[in-house]
Amino acid sequence: MNRKLTVREWILLGLLAVIALVSGYVMLFCMPMTARRDTALSETELCRVEIEAARLKVEEKRRMEQELEVLFADGAEPVAIANYDNLQPVMFELHTILSGAEDYSLSFGTVDTSQSIVRRSISLSFTSRSYESAREILEQLCGSAYRCLLDSVSISVGQSREGNVSVDGALLYFEYQRNVS
């Protein structure tokens, strides 16, 4: 069956050959190159993000180093975080500070030992003779030898002749626990 192809068949065969060449070019050259380019672009973007994160870490480290320099430049040693289970010395200190008050009460909350920095919460209320003495007690609590945070402070001045000042607040003491499981 050897017959001659017609012009129309030659044109269709030529069109099929062009389509096959274009398809082969796209499949074998363009698509792999596009995939490599996309991979390279995504890796470049990932590198940019990592560089930015590293730059932010360096800036944060420099800022913290400057804060440490300022902290140690004052001459006074900063207060360190006490080791865990420091309740006895904290109680002595609280008693010493609050002995200037008319009366006081402490209520101990739960101790959060889930992390290496233990948080011991204490609710505090006291009554003092004057606003100045209440302020002095609060300043002593803030300047404690043990790391603490004074929070939710409310001060009420009494209406009676004595003018007693009632203070309610929350103390959060921080302690360091070495082995956290």
mmCIF file of C-alpha atoms in Angstrom:
data_model
loop_
_atom_site.group_PDB
_atom_site.id
_atom_site.type_symbol
_atom_site.label_atom_id
_atom_site.label_comp_id
_atom_site.label_asym_id
_atom_site.label_seq_id
_atom_site.Cartn_x
_atom_site.Cartn_y
_atom_site.Cartn_z
ATOM 1 C CA MET A 1 0.000 0.000 0.000
ATOM 2 C CA ASN A 2 2.240 2.632 -1.274
ATOM 3 C CA ARG A 3 0.212 5.572 -2.253
ATOM 4 C CA LYS A 4 1.114 9.189 -2.579
ATOM 5 C CA LEU A 5 -0.038 11.587 0.109
ATOM 6 C CA THR A 6 -2.187 14.451 -0.959
ATOM 7 C CA VAL A 7 -1.339 18.095 -0.272
ATOM 8 C CA ARG A 8 -3.934 18.207 2.441
ATOM 9 C CA GLU A 9 -2.413 15.168 4.167
ATOM 10 C CA TRP A 10 1.081 16.681 3.874
ATOM 11 C CA ILE A 11 -0.216 19.889 5.499
ATOM 12 C CA LEU A 12 -1.868 17.909 8.337
ATOM 13 C CA LEU A 13 1.262 15.804 8.764
ATOM 14 C CA GLY A 14 3.366 18.992 8.890
ATOM 15 C CA LEU A 15 0.959 20.513 11.416
ATOM 16 C CA LEU A 16 1.173 17.334 13.527
ATOM 17 C CA ALA A 17 4.977 17.506 13.377
ATOM 18 C CA VAL A 18 4.934 21.184 14.495
ATOM 19 C CA ILE A 19 2.545 20.344 17.337
ATOM 20 C CA ALA A 20 4.765 17.424 18.367
ATOM 21 C CA LEU A 21 7.874 19.651 18.317
ATOM 22 C CA VAL A 22 6.191 22.430 20.318
ATOM 23 C CA SER A 23 4.797 19.909 22.803
ATOM 24 C CA GLY A 24 8.190 18.259 23.168
ATOM 25 C CA TYR A 25 9.852 21.651 23.658
ATOM 26 C CA VAL A 26 7.309 22.642 26.328
ATOM 27 C CA MET A 27 7.365 19.277 28.084
ATOM 28 C CA LEU A 28 11.102 18.644 27.937
ATOM 29 C CA PHE A 29 12.493 22.168 28.274
ATOM 30 C CA CYS A 30 10.031 24.851 29.413
ATOM 31 C CA MET A 31 8.243 22.979 32.200
ATOM 32 C CA PRO A 32 11.423 21.715 33.936
ATOM 33 C CA MET A 33 13.000 25.179 33.625
ATOM 34 C CA THR A 34 9.873 26.805 35.103
ATOM 35 C CA ALA A 35 9.843 24.294 37.959
ATOM 36 C CA ARG A 36 13.541 24.963 38.679
ATOM 37 C CA ARG A 37 12.941 28.709 38.532
ATOM 38 C CA ASP A 38 9.983 28.457 40.949
ATOM 39 C CA THR A 39 12.053 26.299 43.309
ATOM 40 C CA ALA A 40 14.916 28.788 43.178
ATOM 41 C CA LEU A 41 12.546 31.701 43.842
ATOM 42 C CA SER A 42 10.964 29.949 46.831
ATOM 43 C CA GLU A 43 14.417 29.078 48.230
ATOM 44 C CA THR A 44 15.476 32.701 47.735
ATOM 45 C CA GLU A 45 12.401 33.914 49.588
ATOM 46 C CA LEU A 46 13.064 31.405 52.377
ATOM 47 C CA CYS A 47 16.634 32.685 52.639
ATOM 48 C CA ARG A 48 15.355 36.270 52.818
ATOM 49 C CA VAL A 49 13.015 35.334 55.644
ATOM 50 C CA GLU A 50 15.813 33.536 57.508
ATOM 51 C CA ILE A 51 18.140 36.514 57.028
ATOM 52 C CA GLU A 52 15.465 38.884 58.342
ATOM 53 C CA ALA A 53 14.844 36.629 61.353
ATOM 54 C CA ALA A 54 18.577 36.481 62.060
ATOM 55 C CA ARG A 55 18.824 40.270 61.719
ATOM 56 C CA LEU A 56 15.960 40.724 64.196
ATOM 57 C CA LYS A 57 17.650 38.307 66.627
ATOM 58 C CA VAL A 58 20.900 40.252 66.377
ATOM 59 C CA GLU A 59 19.082 43.531 66.990
ATOM 60 C CA GLU A 60 17.261 42.053 69.986
ATOM 61 C CA LYS A 61 20.516 40.656 71.359
ATOM 62 C CA ARG A 62 22.206 44.059 70.989
ATOM 63 C CA ARG A 63 19.280 45.753 72.714
ATOM 64 C CA MET A 64 19.433 43.267 75.592
ATOM 65 C CA GLU A 65 23.212 43.692 75.870
ATOM 66 C CA GLN A 66 22.743 47.459 76.088
ATOM 67 C CA GLU A 67 20.112 47.000 78.780
ATOM 68 C CA LEU A 68 22.503 44.749 80.713
ATOM 69 C CA GLU A 69 25.282 47.327 80.383
ATOM 70 C CA VAL A 70 22.984 50.036 81.716
ATOM 71 C CA LEU A 71 21.779 47.729 84.489
ATOM 72 C CA PHE A 72 25.286 46.850 85.654
ATOM 73 C CA ALA A 73 26.602 50.396 85.117
ATOM 74 C CA ASP A 74 24.466 51.717 87.984
ATOM 75 C CA GLY A 75 26.838 50.068 90.432
ATOM 76 C CA ALA A 76 24.148 48.184 92.342
ATOM 77 C CA GLU A 77 23.844 44.478 91.756
ATOM 78 C CA PRO A 78 20.513 43.550 90.158
ATOM 79 C CA VAL A 79 18.171 41.315 92.083
ATOM 80 C CA ALA A 80 18.603 37.676 91.106
ATOM 81 C CA ILE A 81 15.801 35.151 90.919
ATOM 82 C CA ALA A 82 15.748 33.004 94.042
ATOM 83 C CA ASN A 83 15.786 29.227 93.817
ATOM 84 C CA TYR A 84 12.502 27.356 93.994
ATOM 85 C CA ASP A 85 10.760 26.772 97.319
ATOM 86 C CA ASN A 86 11.798 30.130 98.721
ATOM 87 C CA LEU A 87 8.620 30.574 100.765
ATOM 88 C CA GLN A 88 10.215 30.843 104.224
ATOM 89 C CA PRO A 89 12.466 33.847 103.400
ATOM 90 C CA VAL A 90 9.637 35.484 101.458
ATOM 91 C CA MET A 91 7.352 35.133 104.491
ATOM 92 C CA PHE A 92 9.978 36.711 106.771
ATOM 93 C CA GLU A 93 10.423 39.593 104.352
ATOM 94 C CA LEU A 94 6.685 40.134 103.960
ATOM 95 C CA HIS A 95 6.255 40.121 107.738
ATOM 96 C CA THR A 96 9.086 42.646 108.114
ATOM 97 C CA ILE A 97 7.677 44.961 105.448
ATOM 98 C CA LEU A 98 4.056 44.674 106.571
ATOM 99 C CA SER A 99 4.852 45.122 110.256
ATOM 100 C CA GLY A 100 4.461 48.875 109.648
ATOM 101 C CA ALA A 101 0.788 48.353 108.768
ATOM 102 C CA GLU A 102 -2.110 48.418 111.212
ATOM 103 C CA ASP A 103 -3.125 44.942 110.087
ATOM 104 C CA TYR A 104 -2.608 42.762 107.054
ATOM 105 C CA SER A 105 -3.716 39.515 105.532
ATOM 106 C CA LEU A 106 -2.117 37.260 102.967
ATOM 107 C CA SER A 107 -3.828 34.654 100.850
ATOM 108 C CA PHE A 108 -1.685 32.221 98.918
ATOM 109 C CA GLY A 109 -2.738 31.051 95.479
ATOM 110 C CA THR A 110 -1.543 28.105 93.483
ATOM 111 C CA VAL A 111 2.105 27.779 92.546
ATOM 112 C CA ASP A 112 2.760 27.426 88.815
ATOM 113 C CA THR A 113 5.675 24.995 88.461
ATOM 114 C CA SER A 114 5.090 24.086 84.821
ATOM 115 C CA GLN A 115 8.137 26.035 83.594
ATOM 116 C CA SER A 116 11.630 26.723 84.862
ATOM 117 C CA ILE A 117 10.454 30.076 86.270
ATOM 118 C CA VAL A 118 8.030 29.237 89.066
ATOM 119 C CA ARG A 119 5.261 31.743 89.783
ATOM 120 C CA ARG A 120 3.954 32.014 93.351
ATOM 121 C CA SER A 121 0.855 34.229 93.667
ATOM 122 C CA ILE A 122 -0.100 35.951 96.910
ATOM 123 C CA SER A 123 -3.166 38.127 97.459
ATOM 124 C CA LEU A 124 -2.411 40.935 99.858
ATOM 125 C CA SER A 125 -4.518 43.414 101.812
ATOM 126 C CA PHE A 126 -3.406 45.769 104.539
ATOM 127 C CA THR A 127 -4.508 48.873 106.378
ATOM 128 C CA SER A 128 -2.154 51.693 107.291
ATOM 129 C CA ARG A 129 -2.512 54.934 109.228
ATOM 130 C CA SER A 130 -1.825 57.242 106.298
ATOM 131 C CA TYR A 131 -1.356 57.367 102.564
ATOM 132 C CA GLU A 132 2.380 58.022 103.044
ATOM 133 C CA SER A 133 2.855 54.888 105.145
ATOM 134 C CA ALA A 134 0.874 52.829 102.594
ATOM 135 C CA ARG A 135 3.051 54.240 99.838
ATOM 136 C CA GLU A 136 6.194 53.394 101.817
ATOM 137 C CA ILE A 137 5.025 49.804 102.298
ATOM 138 C CA LEU A 138 4.251 49.462 98.572
ATOM 139 C CA GLU A 139 7.691 50.855 97.682
ATOM 140 C CA GLN A 140 9.325 48.348 100.022
ATOM 141 C CA LEU A 141 7.369 45.538 98.381
ATOM 142 C CA CYS A 142 8.511 46.717 94.934
ATOM 143 C CA GLY A 143 12.106 46.979 96.115
ATOM 144 C CA SER A 144 12.021 43.513 97.613
ATOM 145 C CA ALA A 145 15.146 41.379 97.784
ATOM 146 C CA TYR A 146 13.216 38.730 95.854
ATOM 147 C CA ARG A 147 11.871 39.128 92.315
ATOM 148 C CA CYS A 148 8.203 39.978 92.458
ATOM 149 C CA LEU A 149 5.507 41.800 90.539
ATOM 150 C CA LEU A 150 2.983 43.966 92.360
ATOM 151 C CA ASP A 151 -0.277 43.930 90.423
ATOM 152 C CA SER A 152 -3.948 44.903 90.709
ATOM 153 C CA VAL A 153 -3.353 47.458 93.455
ATOM 154 C CA SER A 154 -6.375 49.333 94.759
ATOM 155 C CA ILE A 155 -6.095 52.005 97.429
ATOM 156 C CA SER A 156 -9.096 53.194 99.461
ATOM 157 C CA VAL A 157 -8.960 56.108 101.868
ATOM 158 C CA GLY A 158 -11.279 55.726 104.837
ATOM 159 C CA GLN A 159 -13.950 58.324 105.679
ATOM 160 C CA SER A 160 -13.427 58.166 109.441
ATOM 161 C CA ARG A 161 -11.387 60.602 111.530
ATOM 162 C CA GLU A 162 -8.406 58.276 111.613
ATOM 163 C CA GLY A 163 -8.182 58.352 107.818
ATOM 164 C CA ASN A 164 -6.948 54.781 107.537
ATOM 165 C CA VAL A 165 -5.871 53.683 104.093
ATOM 166 C CA SER A 166 -6.824 50.213 102.849
ATOM 167 C CA VAL A 167 -4.723 48.605 100.149
ATOM 168 C CA ASP A 168 -5.566 45.447 98.197
ATOM 169 C CA GLY A 169 -3.322 43.896 95.606
ATOM 170 C CA ALA A 170 -1.648 40.829 94.232
ATOM 171 C CA LEU A 171 1.991 39.845 94.476
ATOM 172 C CA LEU A 172 3.574 37.421 92.067
ATOM 173 C CA TYR A 173 6.941 36.045 93.215
ATOM 174 C CA PHE A 174 9.289 34.440 90.730
ATOM 175 C CA GLU A 175 11.572 31.523 91.600
ATOM 176 C CA TYR A 176 13.938 29.451 89.508
ATOM 177 C CA GLN A 177 13.496 25.696 89.229
ATOM 178 C CA ARG A 178 16.390 23.809 87.666
ATOM 179 C CA ASN A 179 14.904 20.477 86.588
ATOM 180 C CA VAL A 180 11.536 20.807 84.922
ATOM 181 C CA SER A 181 10.029 17.572 83.633
#
